[in-house]
Tab-separated table of C-alpha atoms and ligand atoms in Angstrom:
chain	number	residue	atom	x	y	z
A	1	MET	CA	0.032	-0.108	0.052
A	2	ALA	CA	1.117	3.480	-0.750
A	3	LYS	CA	2.290	5.606	2.058
A	4	PRO	CA	-0.346	7.995	3.483
A	5	GLU	CA	0.130	11.417	2.061
A	6	GLY	CA	0.464	14.457	4.465
A	7	PRO	CA	1.694	14.894	8.105
A	8	THR	CA	1.700	12.157	10.717
A	9	ILE	CA	2.032	12.152	14.433
A	10	GLY	CA	4.126	9.368	16.010
A	11	VAL	CA	2.963	7.921	19.477
A	12	LYS	CA	4.511	5.310	21.390
A	13	LEU	CA	2.383	2.512	22.637
A	14	PHE	CA	3.614	0.168	25.525
A	15	VAL	CA	1.817	-2.982	24.536
A	16	ASP	CA	1.280	-6.261	26.738
A	17	LYS	CA	1.163	-8.663	23.719
A	18	GLU	CA	0.314	-11.809	26.023
A	19	LYS	CA	-2.682	-10.026	27.472
A	20	LYS	CA	-3.388	-8.217	24.077
A	21	LYS	CA	-3.466	-4.959	25.863
A	22	VAL	CA	-2.134	-1.449	25.240
A	23	LEU	CA	-1.286	-0.352	28.825
A	24	PHE	CA	-0.401	3.275	27.987
A	25	ALA	CA	1.068	5.614	25.529
A	26	GLU	CA	3.675	8.249	25.578
A	27	SER	CA	3.622	11.120	23.149
A	28	ASP	CA	4.450	14.615	22.277
A	29	LYS	CA	2.438	17.549	22.621
A	30	GLU	CA	1.133	17.469	19.022
A	31	PHE	CA	-0.842	14.231	19.759
A	32	VAL	CA	-2.321	15.729	23.118
A	33	ASP	CA	-3.347	18.905	21.308
A	34	VAL	CA	-5.284	16.734	18.790
A	35	LEU	CA	-6.954	14.867	21.682
A	36	PHE	CA	-8.050	18.170	23.120
A	37	SER	CA	-9.133	19.753	20.126
A	38	PHE	CA	-11.757	17.122	19.881
A	39	LEU	CA	-13.443	18.996	22.746
A	40	THR	CA	-13.878	22.267	20.473
A	41	MET	CA	-15.530	20.254	17.887
A	42	PRO	CA	-19.403	20.676	17.403
A	43	LEU	CA	-21.446	17.434	17.523
A	44	GLY	CA	-22.598	17.825	14.149
A	45	THR	CA	-18.912	18.019	12.705
A	46	ILE	CA	-18.202	14.654	14.705
A	47	VAL	CA	-21.164	12.917	13.083
A	48	ARG	CA	-20.107	14.138	9.511
A	49	LEU	CA	-16.451	13.077	10.057
A	50	LEU	CA	-17.430	9.549	11.024
A	51	ASP	CA	-20.063	9.631	8.160
A	52	LYS	CA	-23.029	9.606	10.285
A	53	GLN	CA	-21.747	6.274	12.003
A	54	SER	CA	-20.428	8.258	15.551
A	55	GLN	CA	-22.694	6.167	17.589
A	56	MET	CA	-23.413	9.140	19.750
A	57	GLY	CA	-26.754	8.389	20.913
A	58	CYS	CA	-29.041	9.194	17.952
A	59	LEU	CA	-27.113	11.872	16.576
A	60	ASP	CA	-26.520	10.279	13.565
A	61	GLN	CA	-30.363	9.927	12.913
A	62	LEU	CA	-30.973	13.646	13.881
A	63	TYR	CA	-28.274	14.629	11.393
A	64	LYS	CA	-29.850	12.450	8.722
A	65	SER	CA	-33.288	14.221	9.449
A	66	VAL	CA	-31.718	17.677	8.632
A	67	GLU	CA	-30.311	16.316	5.437
A	68	ASP	CA	-33.478	14.844	4.257
A	69	LEU	CA	-35.548	17.763	4.938
A	70	ASN	CA	-36.249	20.485	2.264
A	71	LEU	CA	-34.983	23.746	2.195
A	72	GLU	CA	-38.573	25.265	2.681
A	73	TYR	CA	-38.672	24.081	6.240
A	74	PHE	CA	-35.569	25.995	7.409
A	75	GLN	CA	-35.602	29.954	7.860
A	76	THR	CA	-32.981	30.105	5.367
A	77	SER	CA	-30.998	28.043	3.338
A	78	ALA	CA	-28.241	29.210	5.434
A	79	CYS	CA	-29.882	27.577	8.525
A	80	LYS	CA	-29.589	24.014	7.065
A	81	ALA	CA	-25.807	24.591	6.245
A	82	MET	CA	-25.292	25.608	9.698
A	83	LEU	CA	-26.525	22.538	11.140
A	84	LEU	CA	-24.881	20.096	8.639
A	85	LYS	CA	-21.445	22.000	8.664
A	86	PRO	CA	-21.363	23.796	12.013
A	87	LEU	CA	-18.254	26.204	12.529
A	88	ASN	CA	-16.051	25.465	15.500
A	89	ALA	CA	-15.547	28.616	17.434
A	90	ALA	CA	-11.967	27.653	18.191
A	91	SER	CA	-11.218	27.068	14.524
A	92	GLY	CA	-8.410	29.854	14.673
A	93	HIS	CA	-6.586	27.332	17.148
A	94	CYS	CA	-7.375	23.886	15.485
A	95	ARG	CA	-5.851	24.998	12.301
A	96	ARG	CA	-2.275	25.271	14.091
A	97	LEU	CA	-2.789	21.798	14.771
A	98	LYS	CA	-0.334	19.135	13.130
A	99	ILE	CA	-3.324	17.318	12.175
A	100	ASN	CA	-6.506	19.043	11.796
A	101	VAL	CA	-9.334	16.551	10.741
A	102	ASP	CA	-12.134	19.155	10.615
A	103	GLY	CA	-10.943	20.364	7.144
A	104	SER	CA	-14.017	22.879	6.715
A	105	VAL	CA	-11.742	26.017	7.833
A	106	PRO	CA	-14.514	28.352	6.997
A	107	ARG	CA	-12.916	31.461	5.191
A	108	VAL	CA	-15.481	31.699	2.281
A	109	VAL	CA	-17.151	35.031	2.557
A	110	TYR	CA	-20.489	35.842	1.064
A	111	VAL	CA	-21.672	39.138	0.194
A	112	CYS	CA	-24.650	40.402	-1.443
A	113	LYS	CA	-23.323	41.365	-4.973
A	114	ASP	CA	-25.766	44.051	-5.930
A	115	THR	CA	-23.687	47.109	-6.082
A	116	SER	CA	-26.527	49.649	-5.802
A	117	CYS	CA	-28.083	47.369	-2.933
A	118	SER	CA	-30.659	49.256	-0.540
A	119	ALA	CA	-28.724	48.051	2.338
A	120	LEU	CA	-25.079	48.958	1.097
A	121	SER	CA	-24.583	51.093	4.138
A	122	ASP	CA	-24.652	48.082	6.449
A	123	ASN	CA	-21.539	46.733	4.961
A	124	ALA	CA	-22.902	43.222	5.671
A	125	PHE	CA	-21.213	39.904	5.018
A	126	SER	CA	-21.720	36.174	5.782
A	127	SER	CA	-19.753	33.086	6.487
A	128	PHE	CA	-22.587	30.862	5.268
A	129	PRO	CA	-23.727	30.434	1.880
A	130	GLY	CA	-27.705	31.046	1.536
A	131	THR	CA	-27.618	33.870	3.956
A	132	VAL	CA	-30.428	36.681	2.992
A	133	CYS	CA	-29.421	40.199	2.650
A	134	LYS	CA	-31.664	42.881	3.982
A	135	CYS	CA	-32.545	43.898	0.483
A	136	GLY	CA	-33.758	40.352	-0.054
A	137	LYS	CA	-31.109	38.902	-2.464
A	138	VAL	CA	-29.394	36.010	-1.361
A	139	MET	CA	-25.583	36.827	-0.631
A	140	GLU	CA	-22.998	34.889	-2.840
A	141	SER	CA	-19.326	33.905	-2.495
A	142	ILE	CA	-16.800	36.663	-3.064
A	143	GLY	CA	-13.689	34.212	-2.557
A	144	GLN	CA	-11.674	32.971	0.496
A	145	CYS	CA	-10.611	35.578	3.190
A	146	PRO	CA	-6.666	35.436	2.814
A	147	LYS	CA	-6.312	36.272	6.462
A	148	TYR	CA	-8.283	35.128	9.361
A	149	ASP	CA	-9.711	37.841	11.251
A	150	GLY	CA	-9.943	37.556	15.056
A	151	ASP	CA	-6.922	35.179	14.970
A	152	THR	CA	-5.115	37.029	17.582
A	153	GLU	CA	-3.309	33.866	18.877
A	154	THR	CA	-0.689	33.410	15.819
A	155	ALA	CA	1.666	36.123	16.769
A	156	ALA	CA	1.839	35.030	20.569
A	157	ALA	CA	2.355	31.405	19.468
A	158	ALA	CA	5.307	32.535	17.278
A	159	ALA	CA	6.826	34.335	20.100
A	160	CYS	CA	7.171	31.200	22.237
A	161	SER	CA	7.538	28.350	19.673
A	162	GLU	CA	7.892	25.303	22.190
A	163	ASP	CA	4.519	25.715	23.221
A	164	GLY	CA	1.765	23.599	21.282
A	165	VAL	CA	-1.771	24.620	20.381
A	166	PHE	CA	-3.427	24.168	23.669
A	167	VAL	CA	-0.447	22.742	25.853
A	168	LYS	CA	2.657	24.374	26.876
A	169	GLY	CA	6.172	23.546	27.382
A	170	CYS	CA	8.030	20.548	25.368
A	171	LEU	CA	7.438	17.757	27.780
A	172	LYS	CA	6.250	14.232	27.166
A	173	PHE	CA	2.873	13.089	28.208
A	174	ILE	CA	1.515	9.712	29.241
A	175	VAL	CA	-1.932	8.842	27.950
A	176	THR	CA	-3.620	6.185	29.827
A	177	HIS	CA	-5.299	3.100	28.089
A	178	ASP	CA	-8.686	5.008	28.951
A	179	LEU	CA	-7.594	8.299	27.835
A	180	GLN	CA	-6.640	10.278	31.007
A	181	VAL	CA	-3.746	12.519	29.973
A	182	ALA	CA	-0.819	13.292	32.399
A	183	PRO	CA	2.570	14.852	32.278
A	184	ALA	CA	5.189	11.799	31.839
A	185	THR	CA	6.748	11.111	35.086
A	186	THR	CA	8.660	7.838	36.586
A	187	SER	CA	6.278	7.806	39.230
A	188	LEU	CA	3.205	7.694	37.320
A	189	MET	CA	4.614	4.968	34.981
A	190	MET	CA	5.629	2.893	38.060
A	191	SER	CA	1.999	3.298	39.295
A	192	LEU	CA	0.748	2.169	35.800
A	193	PHE	CA	3.059	-1.071	36.143
A	194	GLU	CA	1.799	-1.985	39.308
A	195	LYS	CA	-1.830	-1.220	38.443
A	196	PHE	CA	-1.271	-3.747	35.428
A	197	GLY	CA	0.752	-6.229	37.456
A	198	VAL	CA	3.739	-5.752	35.438
A	199	LEU	CA	6.660	-7.137	37.232
A	200	ASP	CA	9.248	-6.659	34.757
A	201	PRO	CA	8.868	-3.943	31.908
A	202	ALA	CA	11.121	-5.849	29.499
A	203	VAL	CA	7.895	-7.796	28.793
A	204	LEU	CA	6.243	-4.785	27.215
A	205	GLU	CA	6.968	-4.189	23.562
A	206	GLN	CA	7.330	-0.574	22.693
A	207	GLN	CA	5.442	0.187	19.371
A	208	VAL	CA	5.680	3.634	17.821
A	209	LEU	CA	2.255	4.129	15.729
A	210	GLN	CA	2.390	6.902	13.039
A	211	PHE	CA	-1.110	8.656	13.033
A	212	SER	CA	-2.382	10.403	9.744
A	213	SER	CA	-5.271	12.343	9.413
A	214	GLU	CA	-7.359	9.221	8.645
A	215	LYS	CA	-6.055	7.220	11.705
A	216	ILE	CA	-6.818	10.255	13.821
A	217	THR	CA	-10.502	10.068	12.486
A	218	CYS	CA	-10.644	6.182	13.137
A	219	LEU	CA	-9.100	7.124	16.595
A	220	LEU	CA	-11.965	9.694	17.324
A	221	LYS	CA	-14.600	6.990	16.440
A	222	ARG	CA	-12.816	4.489	19.044
A	223	LEU	CA	-12.688	7.326	21.636
A	224	LEU	CA	-16.700	7.622	21.327
A	225	THR	CA	-17.131	3.543	21.482
A	226	SER	CA	-14.850	2.103	23.441
A	227	LYS	CA	-13.488	2.361	27.123
A	228	GLN	CA	-9.906	1.268	25.801
A	229	PRO	CA	-9.417	2.875	22.563
A	230	LEU	CA	-5.862	2.403	22.259
A	231	THR	CA	-5.893	-1.363	22.509
A	232	ASP	CA	-8.914	-1.554	20.111
A	233	HIS	CA	-6.969	0.747	17.787
A	234	TYR	CA	-3.836	-1.266	17.851
A	235	PHE	CA	-5.319	-4.402	17.805
A	236	GLU	CA	-7.959	-3.570	15.116
A	237	ALA	CA	-10.657	-4.713	17.396
A	238	PRO	CA	-13.953	-4.515	15.340
A	239	VAL	CA	-15.947	-1.376	16.296
A	240	PRO	CA	-18.916	-2.446	18.416
A	241	GLN	CA	-22.307	-2.284	16.934
A	242	ASP	CA	-24.550	0.486	18.143
A	243	ASP	CA	-25.994	-0.968	21.473
A	244	ALA	CA	-26.475	1.774	23.936
A	245	SER	CA	-28.487	-0.107	26.555
A	246	LEU	CA	-31.507	1.136	28.412
A	247	GLU	CA	-29.339	0.681	31.471
A	248	ALA	CA	-27.182	3.754	30.494
A	249	LEU	CA	-30.538	5.478	30.212
A	250	VAL	CA	-32.035	4.493	33.606
A	251	GLN	CA	-28.632	5.179	35.413
A	252	ASN	CA	-27.555	8.376	33.904
A	253	LEU	CA	-30.531	10.047	32.673
A	254	HIS	CA	-31.324	12.664	35.152
A	255	PRO	CA	-28.958	15.461	34.873
A	256	LYS	CA	-26.599	16.208	37.668
A	257	GLN	CA	-27.440	19.717	38.131
A	258	GLU	CA	-31.377	19.522	39.134
A	259	SER	CA	-32.626	22.942	37.887
A	260	GLU	CA	-35.921	24.014	38.872
A	261	ASP	CA	-38.474	22.660	37.129
A	262	GLN	CA	-39.416	25.836	35.210
A	263	GLU	CA	-41.581	25.936	32.085
A	264	MET	CA	-39.831	26.337	28.901
A	265	PRO	CA	-40.213	29.866	27.352
A	266	GLY	CA	-42.423	29.747	24.414
A	267	ASN	CA	-44.378	27.119	26.294
A	268	LEU	CA	-43.385	23.757	24.989
A	269	LYS	CA	-46.490	21.765	24.266
A	270	ILE	CA	-46.079	18.838	22.210
A	271	ARG	CA	-48.979	16.019	21.502
A	272	VAL	CA	-47.792	12.293	21.724
A	273	LEU	CA	-49.437	9.369	20.334
A	274	GLN	CA	-49.223	6.542	22.634
A	275	THR	CA	-50.604	3.353	23.779
A	276	LYS	CA	-53.067	3.391	26.531
A	277	ASP	CA	-51.149	1.299	28.812
A	278	ASP	CA	-47.920	3.661	28.349
A	279	SER	CA	-46.079	0.774	26.909
A	280	ALA	CA	-45.232	2.588	23.653
A	281	LEU	CA	-45.143	5.833	22.071
A	282	LEU	CA	-45.317	5.890	18.390
A	283	TYR	CA	-44.543	9.671	17.518
A	284	ALA	CA	-44.941	13.588	18.689
A	285	GLU	CA	-46.532	16.298	17.166
A	286	VAL	CA	-44.469	18.991	17.519
A	287	GLY	CA	-43.863	22.887	16.838
A	288	VAL	CA	-40.791	24.841	15.865
A	289	ASP	CA	-39.307	25.115	19.279
A	290	PHE	CA	-39.326	21.573	20.090
A	291	VAL	CA	-37.613	20.352	16.758
A	292	ASP	CA	-35.201	23.431	17.071
A	293	SER	CA	-34.234	22.264	20.562
A	294	LEU	CA	-33.154	18.770	19.095
A	295	PHE	CA	-31.442	20.100	15.792
A	296	SER	CA	-29.464	22.928	17.276
A	297	LEU	CA	-27.675	20.010	19.518
A	298	LEU	CA	-25.658	19.432	16.480
A	299	SER	CA	-24.028	23.095	16.827
A	300	ILE	CA	-23.140	22.296	20.334
A	301	PRO	CA	-19.215	21.900	21.027
A	302	LEU	CA	-18.418	18.248	22.331
A	303	GLY	CA	-16.811	19.793	25.392
A	304	SER	CA	-20.246	21.812	26.229
A	305	ALA	CA	-21.881	18.570	26.343
A	306	ILE	CA	-19.598	16.597	28.545
A	307	LYS	CA	-19.489	20.011	30.962
A	308	LEU	CA	-23.497	19.289	31.416
A	309	TYR	CA	-24.007	15.978	31.287
A	310	GLY	CA	-20.417	14.499	32.304
A	311	GLN	CA	-20.219	12.455	28.892
A	312	CYS	CA	-21.322	12.606	25.523
A	313	SER	CA	-21.881	8.909	24.569
A	314	ALA	CA	-23.102	5.981	26.644
A	315	LYS	CA	-19.575	4.144	25.759
A	316	GLY	CA	-16.533	6.171	25.039
A	317	CYS	CA	-13.947	7.795	27.199
A	318	LEU	CA	-13.607	11.293	26.019
A	319	GLY	CA	-14.886	12.443	29.439
A	320	ASN	CA	-11.680	11.280	30.785
A	321	VAL	CA	-9.785	13.661	28.496
A	322	TYR	CA	-11.977	16.411	29.734
A	323	ARG	CA	-11.347	15.741	33.024
A	324	SER	CA	-7.826	15.689	32.620
A	325	ILE	CA	-7.747	19.429	31.554
A	326	ASP	CA	-8.510	20.425	34.884
A	327	GLY	CA	-7.038	17.569	36.808
A	328	SER	CA	-3.710	15.849	36.122
A	329	VAL	CA	-2.500	17.687	33.164
A	330	GLN	CA	-3.952	21.038	34.138
A	331	GLU	CA	-0.533	23.041	34.580
A	332	PHE	CA	0.542	22.186	31.182
A	333	VAL	CA	-2.579	23.444	29.343
A	334	ARG	CA	-2.109	27.081	28.338
A	335	GLU	CA	-4.239	29.424	30.898
A	336	GLU	CA	-5.968	31.167	28.004
A	337	CYS	CA	-6.853	28.035	26.482
A	338	GLN	CA	-8.483	26.361	29.511
A	339	SER	CA	-12.051	27.527	29.308
A	340	LEU	CA	-11.758	27.252	25.490
A	341	LEU	CA	-11.336	23.301	25.896
A	342	LEU	CA	-13.572	22.933	29.160
A	343	ASP	CA	-16.371	25.524	28.598
A	344	PRO	CA	-16.119	25.958	24.653
A	345	LYS	CA	-18.276	28.881	23.107
A	346	LEU	CA	-20.254	28.707	20.093
A	347	PRO	CA	-19.596	30.776	16.849
A	348	PRO	CA	-21.512	34.098	16.207
A	349	PHE	CA	-25.353	33.205	15.463
A	350	PHE	CA	-25.163	29.540	16.498
A	351	GLY	CA	-26.832	30.412	19.844
A	352	CYS	CA	-30.260	28.602	20.185
A	353	CYS	CA	-32.590	26.883	22.298
A	354	ALA	CA	-30.159	23.789	23.231
A	355	SER	CA	-27.222	26.333	23.984
A	356	LYS	CA	-29.272	28.135	26.124
A	357	ILE	CA	-30.293	25.305	28.147
A	358	LEU	CA	-26.886	24.162	28.266
A	359	GLN	CA	-25.789	27.532	29.027
A	360	VAL	CA	-23.127	27.724	26.051
A	361	ASP	CA	-22.300	31.307	25.305
A	362	GLU	CA	-21.788	32.656	21.935
A	363	LEU	CA	-19.029	34.734	20.230
A	364	ALA	CA	-19.953	38.230	19.132
A	365	PRO	CA	-20.027	38.768	15.588
A	366	ARG	CA	-16.910	38.918	13.644
A	367	GLU	CA	-15.679	41.994	11.734
A	368	LEU	CA	-13.659	42.020	8.509
A	369	THR	CA	-11.423	45.071	7.528
A	370	ILE	CA	-11.174	45.432	3.642
A	371	LYS	CA	-8.786	47.854	1.901
A	372	ALA	CA	-11.420	48.846	-0.515
A	373	CYS	CA	-14.767	50.449	-0.906
A	374	PHE	CA	-17.641	48.163	-0.773
A	375	VAL	CA	-18.411	48.597	-4.328
A	376	CYS	CA	-14.976	47.405	-5.339
A	377	PHE	CA	-15.215	44.394	-3.116
A	378	LYS	CA	-18.548	43.507	-4.230
A	379	SER	CA	-17.366	43.418	-7.895
A	380	LEU	CA	-13.643	42.200	-7.541
A	381	GLY	CA	-13.442	40.360	-4.356
A	382	PHE	CA	-10.064	40.614	-2.398
A	383	SER	CA	-8.337	41.584	-5.201
A	384	GLY	CA	-10.672	44.723	-5.479
A	385	CYS	CA	-8.000	46.802	-3.640
A	386	SER	CA	-6.115	47.723	-6.434
A	387	LEU	CA	-8.684	49.168	-8.433
A	388	CYS	CA	-10.405	51.029	-5.331
A	389	HIS	CA	-6.636	52.671	-4.808
A	390	GLY	CA	-5.605	53.209	-8.381
A	391	TYR	CA	-3.166	51.479	-10.601
A	392	TYR	CA	-1.603	51.771	-14.102
A	393	ASN	CA	-3.558	49.481	-16.641
A	394	SER	CA	-1.665	47.970	-19.932
A	395	ASN	CA	-2.114	51.290	-21.591
A	396	TYR	CA	-0.253	52.821	-18.904
A	397	VAL	CA	-3.628	54.922	-17.944
A	398	PHE	CA	-3.947	55.569	-14.310
A	399	VAL	CA	-7.376	54.185	-13.178
A	400	LYS	CA	-9.128	54.334	-9.726
A	401	CYS	CA	-12.636	54.097	-8.474
A	402	GLY	CA	-14.115	57.376	-7.674
A	403	ASN	CA	-15.343	56.675	-4.170
A	404	MET	CA	-13.725	58.523	-1.384
A	405	VAL	CA	-13.665	55.651	1.147
A	406	LYS	CA	-10.968	53.488	0.807
A	407	SER	CA	-11.544	51.211	3.562
A	408	ILE	CA	-14.403	49.560	5.336
A	409	LYS	CA	-15.343	47.347	8.079
A	410	LEU	CA	-17.635	44.549	7.182
A	411	CYS	CA	-19.959	43.480	9.868
A	412	GLU	CA	-21.111	39.670	9.975
A	413	ALA	CA	-24.948	39.293	9.170
A	414	ASN	CA	-27.149	36.872	11.183
A	415	PRO	CA	-27.643	33.868	8.599
A	416	LYS	CA	-30.779	32.768	10.360
A	417	GLN	CA	-32.374	36.092	9.661
A	418	LYS	CA	-34.681	36.636	6.698
A	419	GLY	CA	-36.361	40.065	5.882
A	420	GLY	CA	-35.897	41.410	9.554
A	421	CYS	CA	-39.255	39.976	10.963
A	422	GLU	CA	-37.895	37.144	12.854
A	423	LYS	CA	-35.538	37.669	15.547
A	424	GLY	CA	-33.277	35.085	13.810
A	425	GLU	CA	-33.009	32.662	16.775
A	426	VAL	CA	-34.374	29.510	15.492
A	427	TYR	CA	-33.145	27.237	12.682
A	428	VAL	CA	-36.797	25.640	11.423
A	429	SER	CA	-39.380	27.624	10.003
A	430	ARG	CA	-42.400	28.831	11.883
A	431	LYS	CA	-44.699	27.713	9.150
A	432	ALA	CA	-44.463	23.955	9.580
A	433	ASN	CA	-45.448	21.456	12.218
A	434	PHE	CA	-43.259	18.191	12.394
A	435	LEU	CA	-43.537	14.922	13.859
A	436	VAL	CA	-40.796	13.096	15.833
A	437	THR	CA	-40.630	9.153	15.866
A	438	ASP	CA	-39.676	7.662	19.115
A	439	ASP	CA	-36.190	6.970	17.513
A	440	LEU	CA	-35.927	10.417	16.639
A	441	ARG	CA	-36.615	10.952	12.988
A	442	VAL	CA	-38.011	14.407	12.507
A	443	LEU	CA	-40.453	14.778	9.596
A	444	PRO	CA	-42.757	17.383	8.513
A	445	LEU	CA	-46.330	16.482	9.490
A	446	SER	CA	-48.396	14.688	7.101
A	447	LEU	CA	-51.029	12.225	7.104
A	448	ALA	CA	-49.213	10.000	4.791
A	449	SER	CA	-46.621	9.633	7.394
A	450	THR	CA	-48.563	9.488	10.344
A	451	VAL	CA	-50.692	6.532	8.475
A	452	LYS	CA	-47.568	4.703	7.948
A	453	ILE	CA	-45.879	4.888	11.430
A	454	VAL	CA	-49.625	3.618	12.874
A	455	SER	CA	-49.604	0.857	10.520
A	456	ASP	CA	-46.278	-0.081	10.680
A	457	SER	CA	-46.524	-0.289	14.550
A	458	LYS	CA	-49.112	-3.025	14.252
A	459	ILE	CA	-51.046	-1.652	17.305
A	460	GLN	CA	-54.610	-1.572	17.274
A	461	THR	CA	-56.143	2.088	16.820
A	462	SER	CA	-58.278	1.419	19.626
A	463	ASN	CA	-55.193	1.063	21.956
A	464	LEU	CA	-53.836	4.337	20.965
A	465	VAL	CA	-54.613	7.695	22.578
A	466	VAL	CA	-53.450	11.036	21.946
A	467	LYS	CA	-52.042	12.978	24.994
A	468	GLU	CA	-50.816	16.587	25.261
A	469	ILE	CA	-47.880	17.230	27.476
A	470	THR	CA	-46.119	20.416	28.398
A	471	LEU	CA	-42.417	20.435	28.656
A	472	THR	CA	-40.788	21.788	31.361
A	473	LYS	CA	-37.009	22.655	31.071
A	474	SER	CA	-35.428	19.879	33.088
A	475	LYS	CA	-37.747	17.535	30.860
A	476	VAL	CA	-35.997	19.129	27.749
A	477	MET	CA	-32.773	18.652	29.443
A	478	GLU	CA	-33.579	15.063	30.015
A	479	LEU	CA	-34.606	14.553	26.355
A	480	GLN	CA	-31.312	16.228	25.242
A	481	ARG	CA	-29.117	14.109	27.481
A	482	ALA	CA	-31.230	11.127	25.894
A	483	VAL	CA	-30.463	12.038	22.515
A	484	LEU	CA	-26.491	11.797	23.260
A	485	LEU	CA	-26.872	8.560	25.196
A	486	LEU	CA	-29.635	6.408	23.416
A	487	SER	CA	-29.877	5.271	19.839
A	488	ARG	CA	-33.676	4.050	20.216
A	489	ASN	CA	-36.960	4.682	22.294
A	490	ILE	CA	-35.455	8.255	23.015
A	491	LEU	CA	-39.168	9.855	23.453
A	492	SER	CA	-40.739	6.871	25.277
A	493	SER	CA	-37.499	6.441	27.768
A	494	VAL	CA	-38.289	9.817	28.704
A	495	LEU	CA	-41.984	11.005	28.690
A	496	LEU	CA	-43.561	7.937	29.474
A	497	HIS	CA	-42.896	7.300	33.249
A	498	PRO	CA	-39.207	6.368	33.212
A	499	LYS	CA	-39.365	5.337	36.939
A	500	LYS	CA	-41.609	2.578	36.158
A	501	ASN	CA	-39.143	1.595	33.275
A	502	LYS	CA	-36.559	1.534	36.077
A	503	LYS	CA	-38.317	-0.945	38.088
A	504	LEU	CA	-39.415	-3.135	35.414
A	505	HIS	CA	-35.627	-3.247	34.389
A	506	HIS	CA	-34.372	-4.276	37.473
A	507	TYR	CA	-36.999	-6.950	37.831
A	508	HIS	CA	-35.715	-8.531	34.822
A	509	ARG	CA	-32.089	-8.335	35.602
A	510	MET	CA	-32.823	-10.555	38.683
A	511	TYR	CA	-33.909	-13.498	37.007
B	601	ZN	ZN1	-28.623	43.566	-0.764
B	602	ZN	ZN1	-5.367	29.430	23.259
B	603	ZN	ZN1	-13.320	51.355	-4.556
């Protein structure tokens, strides 16, 4: 096979071949930086990188629902793009990684190309295709921004080159079999030998693995699905099938922080079609706010989900990476980066129902300084500067645009907003109603799909009943947590007497 192109990161594994186990790894800061960068990634980015096989609860299903939903069901076409290709608020950091698996560094700039646009003085631009200008026209690509504004880190990083992206100094790190990260010390190594019963370290084989971009993506999947990702990666164990069990739900569903049971703003009322005996829930008939509280989870950074729920998938061990940052490895994480990893922010305008519940803050809109007037920029893009400031053309004639303003500040426009009537918070169109199946398929509400679900369920209609449920904030949090942990029966687990399920479950386990 041909050698993989692109950079690789070497990691030394300490392998017990007899027990078929990787005990721990020794790495440089480059590898640790990559592990940490996973925390800054939006959940939707991870689903996309893993080709909708992330096995994070039912996020893969949710992502598919967004893909399948027609553009007319979103506020703007930009809304769909924001959910399918969410931005990473720490992308300025991530693009300095030795390997950045999220290649979608978003520097294409979109503007309304109408040079006599009625909203010309707004100096608006967008980072998303499909954003609507105040004049009503759809913004178009003007090309890649040559320099990423707001990336204040680059200069500081150059000044102290032995620092990594998130990690400082140039020491070696130990990454344990379950992904705890700590500075490499003799005492830690000895305690790991003791833990694994290694009497003679000579029996351990030391293997250096080269991680390419592709291998890092494979490792990310292991981190989400295995408690011993290094062992499974090294011995190429088959990735387990999705089997998120009810047990995970019963033990962990209720959020750590019991928030006061307040009603959601906007009064989240839904109607569910369920059996009279509470044994099954077929689907829920819901409005925009409910759908938005689900879809917007895709834009939430992994670190934020772990912060609130302690974990981000039922299996996996990324929670250990997270906890290392304010634990074993804290003093070697650059101070200004700790909150970036432990409490990641959302990019501008990504704030939404889910982020408010999860208390994820949003960055202020970006500004972009252009050394040209807006008209030159609109017609010639980033190369418009030369005309604006004047140059000699091929006939030795000095040409220059007549506009006095030679430098402008562009302001980022809200890609969710259309025509200024909506506040531009929700992703999904207010004009539609939706149905959500128990496994979290989201469809436009139509008689055809409801009839199909009822007939597929093989439940007699006389056993079915429609109930109206008003969701409180803590119920929505429970639902969001279930979305991250369960791959099936999400609505029924949360909405149909979860306590009763718990008893049943224990009853079954005793026999
Ligand atoms: Zn316009
Ligand atoms: Zn930083
Ligand atoms: Zn000009």
